Short mmCIF file of C-alpha atoms and ligand atoms in Angstrom, two decimals:
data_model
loop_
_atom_site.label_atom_id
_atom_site.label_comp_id
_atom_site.label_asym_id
_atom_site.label_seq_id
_atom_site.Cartn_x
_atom_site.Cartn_y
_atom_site.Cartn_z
CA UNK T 19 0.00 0.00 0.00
CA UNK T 20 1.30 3.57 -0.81
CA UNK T 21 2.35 5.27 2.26
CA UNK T 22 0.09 8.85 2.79
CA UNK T 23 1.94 12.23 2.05
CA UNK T 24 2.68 13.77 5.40
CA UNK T 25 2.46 17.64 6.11
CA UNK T 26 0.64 21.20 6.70
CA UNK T 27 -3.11 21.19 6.19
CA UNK T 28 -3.63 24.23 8.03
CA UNK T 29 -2.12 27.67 8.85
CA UNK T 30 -2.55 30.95 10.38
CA UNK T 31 -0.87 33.55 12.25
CA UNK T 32 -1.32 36.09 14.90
CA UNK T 33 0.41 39.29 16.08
CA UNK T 34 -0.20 41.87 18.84
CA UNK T 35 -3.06 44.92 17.82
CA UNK T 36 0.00 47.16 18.36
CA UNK T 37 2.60 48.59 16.50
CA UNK T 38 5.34 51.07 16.65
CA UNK T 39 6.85 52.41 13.50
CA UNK T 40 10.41 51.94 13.09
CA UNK T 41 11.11 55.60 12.37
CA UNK T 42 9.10 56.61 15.12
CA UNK T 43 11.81 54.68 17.35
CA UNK T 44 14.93 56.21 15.11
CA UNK T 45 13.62 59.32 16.12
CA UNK T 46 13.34 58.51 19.60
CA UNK T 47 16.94 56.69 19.68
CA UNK T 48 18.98 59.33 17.67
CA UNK T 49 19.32 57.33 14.50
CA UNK T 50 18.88 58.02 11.16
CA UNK T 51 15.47 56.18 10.27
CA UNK T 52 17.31 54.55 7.35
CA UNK T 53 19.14 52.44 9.50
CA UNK T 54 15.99 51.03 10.22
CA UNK T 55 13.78 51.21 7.12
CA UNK T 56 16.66 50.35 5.09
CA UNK T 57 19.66 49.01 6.57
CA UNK T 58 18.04 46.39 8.60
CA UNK T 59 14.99 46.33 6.55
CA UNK T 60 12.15 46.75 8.95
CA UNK T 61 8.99 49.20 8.55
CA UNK T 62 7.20 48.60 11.80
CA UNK T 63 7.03 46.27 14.64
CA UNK T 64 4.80 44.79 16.69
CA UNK T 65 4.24 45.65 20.31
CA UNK T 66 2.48 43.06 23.16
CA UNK T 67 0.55 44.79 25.27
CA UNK T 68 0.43 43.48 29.62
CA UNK T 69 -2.42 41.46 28.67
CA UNK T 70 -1.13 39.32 25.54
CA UNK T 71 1.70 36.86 26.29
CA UNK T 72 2.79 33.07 24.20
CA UNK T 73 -0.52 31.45 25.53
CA UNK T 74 -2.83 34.65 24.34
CA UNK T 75 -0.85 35.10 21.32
CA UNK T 76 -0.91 30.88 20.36
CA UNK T 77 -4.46 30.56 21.30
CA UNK T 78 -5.32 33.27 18.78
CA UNK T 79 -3.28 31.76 15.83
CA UNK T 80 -4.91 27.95 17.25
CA UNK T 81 -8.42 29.34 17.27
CA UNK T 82 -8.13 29.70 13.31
CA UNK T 83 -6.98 26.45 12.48
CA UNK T 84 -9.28 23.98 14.61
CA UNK T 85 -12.47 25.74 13.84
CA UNK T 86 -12.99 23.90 10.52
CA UNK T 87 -11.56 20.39 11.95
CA UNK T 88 -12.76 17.60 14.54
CA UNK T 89 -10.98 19.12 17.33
CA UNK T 90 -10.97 15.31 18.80
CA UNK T 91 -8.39 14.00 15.94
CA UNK T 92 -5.75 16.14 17.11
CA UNK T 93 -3.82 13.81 19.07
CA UNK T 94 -0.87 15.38 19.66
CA UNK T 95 -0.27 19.45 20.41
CA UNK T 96 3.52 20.71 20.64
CA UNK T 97 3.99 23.98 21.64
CA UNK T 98 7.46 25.71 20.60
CA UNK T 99 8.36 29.03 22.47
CA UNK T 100 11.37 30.85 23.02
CA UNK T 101 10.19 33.05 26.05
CA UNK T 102 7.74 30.93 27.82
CA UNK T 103 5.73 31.68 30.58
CA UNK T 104 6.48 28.79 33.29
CA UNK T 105 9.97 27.07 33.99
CA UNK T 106 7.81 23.66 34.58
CA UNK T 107 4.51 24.12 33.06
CA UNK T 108 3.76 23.75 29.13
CA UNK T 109 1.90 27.03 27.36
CA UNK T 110 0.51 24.15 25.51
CA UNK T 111 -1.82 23.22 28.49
CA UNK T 112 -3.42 26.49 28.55
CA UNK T 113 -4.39 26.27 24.75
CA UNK T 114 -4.94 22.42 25.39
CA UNK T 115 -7.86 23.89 28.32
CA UNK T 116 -9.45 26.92 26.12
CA UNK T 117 -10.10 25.39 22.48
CA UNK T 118 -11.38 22.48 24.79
CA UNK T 119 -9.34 19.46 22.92
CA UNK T 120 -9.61 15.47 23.56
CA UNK T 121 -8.18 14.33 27.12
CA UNK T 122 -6.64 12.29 24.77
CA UNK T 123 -4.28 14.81 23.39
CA UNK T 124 -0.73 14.79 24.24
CA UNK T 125 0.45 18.28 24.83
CA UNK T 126 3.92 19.39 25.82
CA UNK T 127 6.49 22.47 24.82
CA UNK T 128 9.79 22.22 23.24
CA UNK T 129 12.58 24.83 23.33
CA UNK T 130 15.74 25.64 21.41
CA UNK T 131 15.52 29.56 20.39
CA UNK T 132 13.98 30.03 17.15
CA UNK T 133 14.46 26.25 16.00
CA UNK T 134 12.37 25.14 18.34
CA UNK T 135 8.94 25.37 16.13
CA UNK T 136 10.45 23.32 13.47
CA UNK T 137 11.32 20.99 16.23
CA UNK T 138 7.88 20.86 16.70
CA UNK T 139 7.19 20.20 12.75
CA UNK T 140 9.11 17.31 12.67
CA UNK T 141 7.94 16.21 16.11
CA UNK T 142 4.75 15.90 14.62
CA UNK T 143 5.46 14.55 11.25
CA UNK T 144 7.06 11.48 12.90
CA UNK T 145 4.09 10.95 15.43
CA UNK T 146 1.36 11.72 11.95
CA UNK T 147 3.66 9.31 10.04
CA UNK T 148 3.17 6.33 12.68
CA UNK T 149 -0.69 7.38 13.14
CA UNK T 150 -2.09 8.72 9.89
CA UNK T 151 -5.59 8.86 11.33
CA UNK T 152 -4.94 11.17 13.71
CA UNK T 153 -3.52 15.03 13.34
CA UNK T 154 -1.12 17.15 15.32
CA UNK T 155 -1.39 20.91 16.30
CA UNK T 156 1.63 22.57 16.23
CA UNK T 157 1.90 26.28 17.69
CA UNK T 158 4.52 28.63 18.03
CA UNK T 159 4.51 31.66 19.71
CA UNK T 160 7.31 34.20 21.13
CA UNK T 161 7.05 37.61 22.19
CA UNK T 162 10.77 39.08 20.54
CA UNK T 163 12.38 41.54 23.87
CA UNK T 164 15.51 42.75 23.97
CA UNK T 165 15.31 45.91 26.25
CA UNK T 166 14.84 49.20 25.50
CA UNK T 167 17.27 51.23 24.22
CA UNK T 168 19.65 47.86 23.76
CA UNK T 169 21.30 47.42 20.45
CA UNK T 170 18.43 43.98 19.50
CA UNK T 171 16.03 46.98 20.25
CA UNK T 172 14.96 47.51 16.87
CA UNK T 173 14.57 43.84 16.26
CA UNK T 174 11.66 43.06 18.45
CA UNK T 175 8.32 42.33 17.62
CA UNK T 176 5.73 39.27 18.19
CA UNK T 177 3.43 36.76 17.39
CA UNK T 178 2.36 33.13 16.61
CA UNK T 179 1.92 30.19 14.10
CA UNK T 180 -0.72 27.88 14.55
CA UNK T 181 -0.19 24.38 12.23
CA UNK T 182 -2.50 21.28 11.59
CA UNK T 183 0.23 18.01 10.29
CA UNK T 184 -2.23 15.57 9.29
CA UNK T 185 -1.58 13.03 6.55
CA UNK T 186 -2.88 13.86 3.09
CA UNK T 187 -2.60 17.44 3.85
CA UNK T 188 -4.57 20.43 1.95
CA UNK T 189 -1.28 22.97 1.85
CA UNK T 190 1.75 22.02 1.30
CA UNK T 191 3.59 18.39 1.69
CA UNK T 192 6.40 18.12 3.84
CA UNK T 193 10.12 16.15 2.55
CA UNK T 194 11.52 14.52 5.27
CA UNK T 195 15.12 14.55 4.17
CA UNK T 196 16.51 17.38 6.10
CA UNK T 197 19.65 18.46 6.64
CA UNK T 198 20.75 19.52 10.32
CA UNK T 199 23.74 21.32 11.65
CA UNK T 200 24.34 21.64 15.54
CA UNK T 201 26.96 23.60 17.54
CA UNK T 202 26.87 25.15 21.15
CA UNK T 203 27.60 28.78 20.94
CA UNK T 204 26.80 31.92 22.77
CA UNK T 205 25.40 33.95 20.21
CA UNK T 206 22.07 35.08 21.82
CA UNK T 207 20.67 33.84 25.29
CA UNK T 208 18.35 34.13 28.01
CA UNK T 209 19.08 33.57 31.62
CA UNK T 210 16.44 31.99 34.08
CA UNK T 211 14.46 34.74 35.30
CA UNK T 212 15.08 37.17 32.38
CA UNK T 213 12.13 38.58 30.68
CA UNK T 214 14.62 39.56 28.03
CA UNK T 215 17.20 38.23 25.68
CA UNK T 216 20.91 38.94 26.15
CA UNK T 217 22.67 38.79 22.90
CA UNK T 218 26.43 39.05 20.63
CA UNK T 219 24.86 40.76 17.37
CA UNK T 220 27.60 40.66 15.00
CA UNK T 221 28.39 36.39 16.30
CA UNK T 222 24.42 35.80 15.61
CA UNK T 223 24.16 36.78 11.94
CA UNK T 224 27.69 35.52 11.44
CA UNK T 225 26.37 32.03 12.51
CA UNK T 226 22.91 32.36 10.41
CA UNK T 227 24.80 32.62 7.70
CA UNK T 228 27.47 30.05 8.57
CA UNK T 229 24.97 27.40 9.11
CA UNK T 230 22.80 28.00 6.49
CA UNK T 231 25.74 27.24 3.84
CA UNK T 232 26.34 23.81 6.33
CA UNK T 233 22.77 23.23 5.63
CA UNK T 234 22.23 23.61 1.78
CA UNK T 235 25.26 22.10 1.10
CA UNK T 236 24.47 18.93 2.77
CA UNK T 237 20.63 19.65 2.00
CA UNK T 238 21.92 19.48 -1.76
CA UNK T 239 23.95 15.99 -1.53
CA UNK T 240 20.57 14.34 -0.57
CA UNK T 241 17.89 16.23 -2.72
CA UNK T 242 17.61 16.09 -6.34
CA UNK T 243 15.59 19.24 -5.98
CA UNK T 244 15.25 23.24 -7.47
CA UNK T 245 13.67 25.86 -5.44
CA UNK T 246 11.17 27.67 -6.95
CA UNK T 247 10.85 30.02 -3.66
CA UNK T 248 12.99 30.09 -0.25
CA UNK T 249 12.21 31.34 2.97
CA UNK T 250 14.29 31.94 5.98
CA UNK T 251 14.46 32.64 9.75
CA UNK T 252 14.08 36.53 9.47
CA UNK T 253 14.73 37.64 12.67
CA UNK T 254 14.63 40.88 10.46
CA UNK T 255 14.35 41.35 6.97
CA UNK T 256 17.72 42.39 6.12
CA UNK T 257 19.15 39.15 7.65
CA UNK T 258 16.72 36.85 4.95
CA UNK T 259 18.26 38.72 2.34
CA UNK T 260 21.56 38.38 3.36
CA UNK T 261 21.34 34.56 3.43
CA UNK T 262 19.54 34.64 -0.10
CA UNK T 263 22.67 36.57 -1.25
CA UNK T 264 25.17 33.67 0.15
CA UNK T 265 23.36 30.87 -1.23
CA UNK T 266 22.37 32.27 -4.73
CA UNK T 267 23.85 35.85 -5.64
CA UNK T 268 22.55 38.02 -7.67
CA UNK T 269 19.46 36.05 -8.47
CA UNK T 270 16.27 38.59 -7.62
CA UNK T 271 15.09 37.54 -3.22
CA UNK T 272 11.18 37.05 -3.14
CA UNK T 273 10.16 40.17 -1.22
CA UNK T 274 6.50 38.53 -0.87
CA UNK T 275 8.34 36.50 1.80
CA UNK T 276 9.24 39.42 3.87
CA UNK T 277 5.75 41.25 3.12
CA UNK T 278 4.43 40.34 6.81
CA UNK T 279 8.07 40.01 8.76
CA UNK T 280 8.37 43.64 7.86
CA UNK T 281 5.26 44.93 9.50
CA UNK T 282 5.74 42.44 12.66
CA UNK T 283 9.39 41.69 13.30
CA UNK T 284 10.83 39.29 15.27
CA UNK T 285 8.33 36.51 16.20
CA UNK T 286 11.81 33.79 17.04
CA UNK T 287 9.86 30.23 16.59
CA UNK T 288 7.35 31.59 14.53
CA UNK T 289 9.31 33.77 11.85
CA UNK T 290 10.17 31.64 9.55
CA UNK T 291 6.44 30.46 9.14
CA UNK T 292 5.12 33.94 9.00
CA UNK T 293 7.64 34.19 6.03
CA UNK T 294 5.98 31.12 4.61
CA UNK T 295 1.85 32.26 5.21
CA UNK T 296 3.57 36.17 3.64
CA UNK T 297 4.63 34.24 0.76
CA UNK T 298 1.59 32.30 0.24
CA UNK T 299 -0.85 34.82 0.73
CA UNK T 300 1.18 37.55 -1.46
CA UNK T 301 2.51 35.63 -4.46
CA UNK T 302 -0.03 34.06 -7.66
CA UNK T 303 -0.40 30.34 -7.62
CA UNK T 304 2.11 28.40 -5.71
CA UNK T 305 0.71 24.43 -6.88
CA UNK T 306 3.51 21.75 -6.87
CA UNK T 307 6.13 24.57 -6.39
CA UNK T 308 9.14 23.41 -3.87
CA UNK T 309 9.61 26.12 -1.32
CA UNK T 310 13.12 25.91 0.54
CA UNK T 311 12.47 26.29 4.43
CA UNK T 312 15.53 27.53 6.80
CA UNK T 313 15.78 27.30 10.57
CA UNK T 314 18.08 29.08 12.42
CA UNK T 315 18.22 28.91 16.18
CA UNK T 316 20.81 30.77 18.25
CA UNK T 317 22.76 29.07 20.93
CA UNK T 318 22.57 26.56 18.04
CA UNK T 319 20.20 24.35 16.09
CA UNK T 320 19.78 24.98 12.17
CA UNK T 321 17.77 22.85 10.05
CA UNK T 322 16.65 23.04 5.88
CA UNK T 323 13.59 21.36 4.60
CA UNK T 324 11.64 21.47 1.59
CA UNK T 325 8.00 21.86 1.30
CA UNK T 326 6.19 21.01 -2.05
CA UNK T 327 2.68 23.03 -2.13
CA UNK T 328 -0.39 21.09 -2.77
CA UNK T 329 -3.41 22.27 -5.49
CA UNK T 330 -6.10 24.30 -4.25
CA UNK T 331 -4.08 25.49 -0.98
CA UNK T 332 -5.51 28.38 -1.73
CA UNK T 333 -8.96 27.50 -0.89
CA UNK T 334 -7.64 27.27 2.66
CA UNK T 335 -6.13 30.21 3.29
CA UNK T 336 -7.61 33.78 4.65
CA UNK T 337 -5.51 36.42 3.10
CA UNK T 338 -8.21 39.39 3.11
CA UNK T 339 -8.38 38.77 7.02
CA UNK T 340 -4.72 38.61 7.72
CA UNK T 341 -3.95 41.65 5.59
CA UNK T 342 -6.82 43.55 7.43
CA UNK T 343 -5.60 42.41 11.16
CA UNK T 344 -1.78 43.79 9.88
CA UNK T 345 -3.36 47.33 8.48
CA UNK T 346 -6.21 47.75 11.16
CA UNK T 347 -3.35 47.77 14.20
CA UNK T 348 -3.20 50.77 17.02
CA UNK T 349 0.10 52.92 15.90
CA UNK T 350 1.76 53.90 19.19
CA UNK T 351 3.78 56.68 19.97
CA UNK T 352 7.37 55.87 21.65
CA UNK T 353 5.81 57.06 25.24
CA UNK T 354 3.52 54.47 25.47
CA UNK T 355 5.50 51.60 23.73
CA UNK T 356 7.51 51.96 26.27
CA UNK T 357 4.91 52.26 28.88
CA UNK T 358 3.09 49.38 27.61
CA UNK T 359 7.34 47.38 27.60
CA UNK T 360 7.44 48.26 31.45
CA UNK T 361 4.20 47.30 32.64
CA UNK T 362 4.58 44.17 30.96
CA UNK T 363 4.70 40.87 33.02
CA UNK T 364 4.38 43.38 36.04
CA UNK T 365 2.64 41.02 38.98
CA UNK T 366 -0.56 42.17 41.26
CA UNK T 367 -2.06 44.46 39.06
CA UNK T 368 -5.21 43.96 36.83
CA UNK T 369 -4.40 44.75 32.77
CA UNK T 370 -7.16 46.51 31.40
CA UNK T 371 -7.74 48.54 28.78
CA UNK T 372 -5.79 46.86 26.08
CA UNK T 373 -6.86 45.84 22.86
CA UNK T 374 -6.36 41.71 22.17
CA UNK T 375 -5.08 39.60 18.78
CA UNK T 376 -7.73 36.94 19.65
CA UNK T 377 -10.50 36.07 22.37
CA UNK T 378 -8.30 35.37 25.17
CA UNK T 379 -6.40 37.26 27.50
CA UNK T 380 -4.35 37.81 30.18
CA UNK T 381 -6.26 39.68 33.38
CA UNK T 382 -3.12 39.76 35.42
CA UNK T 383 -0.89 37.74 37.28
CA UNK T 384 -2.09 37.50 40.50
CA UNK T 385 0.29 35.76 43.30
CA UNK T 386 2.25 34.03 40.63
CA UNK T 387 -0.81 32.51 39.28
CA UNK T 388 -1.67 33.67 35.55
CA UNK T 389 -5.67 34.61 35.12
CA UNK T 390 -6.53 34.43 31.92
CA UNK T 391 -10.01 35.00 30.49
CA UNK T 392 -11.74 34.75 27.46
CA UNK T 393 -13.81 37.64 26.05
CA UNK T 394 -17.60 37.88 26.04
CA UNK T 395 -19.56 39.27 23.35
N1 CAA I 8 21.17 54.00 6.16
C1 CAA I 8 21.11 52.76 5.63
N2 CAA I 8 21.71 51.68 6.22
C2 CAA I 8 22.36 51.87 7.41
C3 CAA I 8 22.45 53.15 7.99
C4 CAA I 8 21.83 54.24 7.32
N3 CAA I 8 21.86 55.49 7.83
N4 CAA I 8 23.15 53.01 9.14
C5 CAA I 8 23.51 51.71 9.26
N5 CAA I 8 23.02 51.03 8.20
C6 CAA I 8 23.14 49.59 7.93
C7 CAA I 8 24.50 49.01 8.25
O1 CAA I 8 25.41 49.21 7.17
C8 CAA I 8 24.13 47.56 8.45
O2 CAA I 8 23.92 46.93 7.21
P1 CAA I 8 24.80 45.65 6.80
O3 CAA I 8 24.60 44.64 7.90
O4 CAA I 8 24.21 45.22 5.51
O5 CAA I 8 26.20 46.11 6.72
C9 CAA I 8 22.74 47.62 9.12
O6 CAA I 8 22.25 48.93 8.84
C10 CAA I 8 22.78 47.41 10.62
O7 CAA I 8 23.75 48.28 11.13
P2 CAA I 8 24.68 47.83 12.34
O8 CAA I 8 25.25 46.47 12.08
O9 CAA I 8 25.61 48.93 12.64
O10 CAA I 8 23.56 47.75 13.47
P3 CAA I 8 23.68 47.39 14.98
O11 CAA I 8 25.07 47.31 15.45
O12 CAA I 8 22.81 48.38 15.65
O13 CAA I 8 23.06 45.91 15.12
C11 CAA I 8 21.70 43.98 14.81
C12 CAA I 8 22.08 45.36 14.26
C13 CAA I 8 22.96 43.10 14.90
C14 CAA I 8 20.69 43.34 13.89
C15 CAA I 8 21.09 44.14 16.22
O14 CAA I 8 19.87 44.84 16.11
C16 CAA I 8 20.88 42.84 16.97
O15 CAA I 8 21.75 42.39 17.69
N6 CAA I 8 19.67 42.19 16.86
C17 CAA I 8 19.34 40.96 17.55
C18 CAA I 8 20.15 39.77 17.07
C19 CAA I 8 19.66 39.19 15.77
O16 CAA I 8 18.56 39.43 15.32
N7 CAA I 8 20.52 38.38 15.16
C20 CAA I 8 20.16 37.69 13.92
C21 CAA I 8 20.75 36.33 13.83
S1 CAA I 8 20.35 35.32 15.26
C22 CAA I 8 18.84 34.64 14.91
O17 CAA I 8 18.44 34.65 13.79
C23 CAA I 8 18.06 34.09 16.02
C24 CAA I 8 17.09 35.13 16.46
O18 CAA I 8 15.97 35.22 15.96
C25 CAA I 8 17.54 36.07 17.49
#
């Protein structure tokens, strides 16, 4: 019997109703705006407001893809975050609790920087390829902080990927011959009890690029396969085109892959995937194209895959709505991005007043307990 085609059948995003313009923050920061706008290629960026956080942010992006499924085949939910909310518990149990899935449903988080959602992937893809009946959910969310006024500053942002894996998927069909390159470094870090990341710029996009040319060139020995399209890790835009340049010159970089990363910024697990729903949202049809996929996580974990998309994808996908979310945001002025930086996480106080990506939210954190709610009406 022929084995079933493994891969996405599902996926959506979601970012914070906030955003600060990246000249806005020049301004405020003394630089010249096209430092920003152009030299690391980033128009705005998404700001997370006290009452959004990885489980807010995931639930948002999961809401979208089990509302047209049997919520009791998922089987199996992995939950990939960078800057998690609990040194014990999963964020995955939250989500697990408010889209109400199967007691059935294994549910867990994973963690290596910005790999860790295509830890996930594959995670899933091995549990889908011993139990094609059943799917996974795979969601990765990450709220980007490096401190205000820090050089990673103008790399922040937020937001989340939510993925069905099922076999015979409706999107885009996953190749399981990767190609993986490890090495512990200390490129970009975050102690226990840090709500921010400490990091060594100029060694993080040195090692991007370094593994990336590990990667395709084993990636290559494997595959007998062309890319029609390739996206990257962009923990911002500039650094997507700089690995396009290593691997393939002069030859023209797919800006439709950037067209959400600009707007958002960093999202760690989940940038790479928001590259992938930009470029299959903003490009014509994608059908039985072969899309190069690139994970970079610092510290370090890089991985290249292929995906091949699948016909009628399109009919699965909610462009109008993701477009609208991105233009319809609250545009913030400097003063209150940075009240809205230092309130956040702040303990014994209610958050209210803020605006929320999805129908759950964060009322405070009360005690070390998180209360989160879900909105009426
Ligand atoms: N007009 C146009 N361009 C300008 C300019 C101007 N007025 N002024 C500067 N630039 C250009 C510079 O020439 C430079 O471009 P190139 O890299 O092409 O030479 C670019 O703007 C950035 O300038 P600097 O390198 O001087 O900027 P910086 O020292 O302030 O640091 C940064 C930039 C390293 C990205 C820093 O913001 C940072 O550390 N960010 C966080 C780390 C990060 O994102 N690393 C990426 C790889 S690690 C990873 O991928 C995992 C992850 O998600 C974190």
């Amino acid at each position: 019997m022929l084995k079933p085609t493994i891969g996405i059948d599902n996926i959506a995003f979601s970012t914070s109703k906030y955003f600060l313009d990246m000249g806005d923050l020049a301004f405020a920061r003394h630089q010249d705006r096209n430092k920003y706008y152009c030299g690391i290629m980033q128009e705005k960026m998404a700001v997370i407001p006290p009452c959004e956080d990885v489980v807010t942010l995931g639930c948002s992006a999961a809401e979208k893809v089990v509302k047209s499924i049997d919520k009791f085949e998922i089987k199996l939910l992995v939950f990939a975050t960078e800057s998690g909310v609990d040194e014990s518990k999963s964020g995955g149990i939250y989500l697990h609790k408010f889209l109400r899935l199967s007691e059935e449903c294994r549910t867990f988080e994973v963690k290596q920087a910005c790999y860790g959602g295509t830890a996930a992937l594959f995670i899933a893809y091995d549990f889908v390829n011993l139990n094609p009946d059943k799917k996974a959910l795979v969601v990765m969310s990450d709220v980007a902080r490096y401190g205000l006024k820090s050089i990673g500053e103008p790399t922040q942002g937020g937001g989340a990927i939510a993925l069905i894996i099922s076999a015979n998927p409706k999107m885009a069909i996953i190749n399981p011959k990767t190609s993986v390159f490890s090495k512990e470094i200390v490129d970009f870090w975050r102690p226990i009890g840090y709500d921010y990341a400490l990091v060594n710029g100029a060694l993080s996009s040195k090692r991007y690029l370094a593994s990336l040319k590990k990667c395709y060139d084993s990636f290559v020995k494997i595959n007998n396969i062309s890319f029609d399209y390739f996206c990257y890790h962009v923990p911002f835009c500039k650094m997507a085109l700089k690995g396009h340049s290593l691997l393939f010159g002069d030859t023209p970089f797919e800006k439709t892959t950037i067209s959400y990363n600009k707007l958002i910024g960093n999202c760690y697990t989940a940038s790479l995937y928001i590259s992938l729903i930009s470029l299959l949202d903003n490009s014509e049809d994608l059908k039985d194209k072969n899309i190069g996929m690139y994970s970079y996580g610092s510290g370090s974990v890089a991985e290249l895959f292929s995906l091949k998309i699948v016909d009628g994808y399109k009919n699965y996908l909610d462009k109008t709505e993701n477009r609208n979310f991105i233009e319809n945001r609250i545009r913030l002025n400097v003063d209150e991005y940075e009240e809205m930086y230092n309130t956040w996480g702040q303990k014994n106080i209610e958050y209210q007043g803020y605006q929320t990506s999805g129908n759950l939210y964060l009322r405070g954190i009360i005690e070390d307990i998180r209360k989160y709610e879900i909105k009426h009406g």
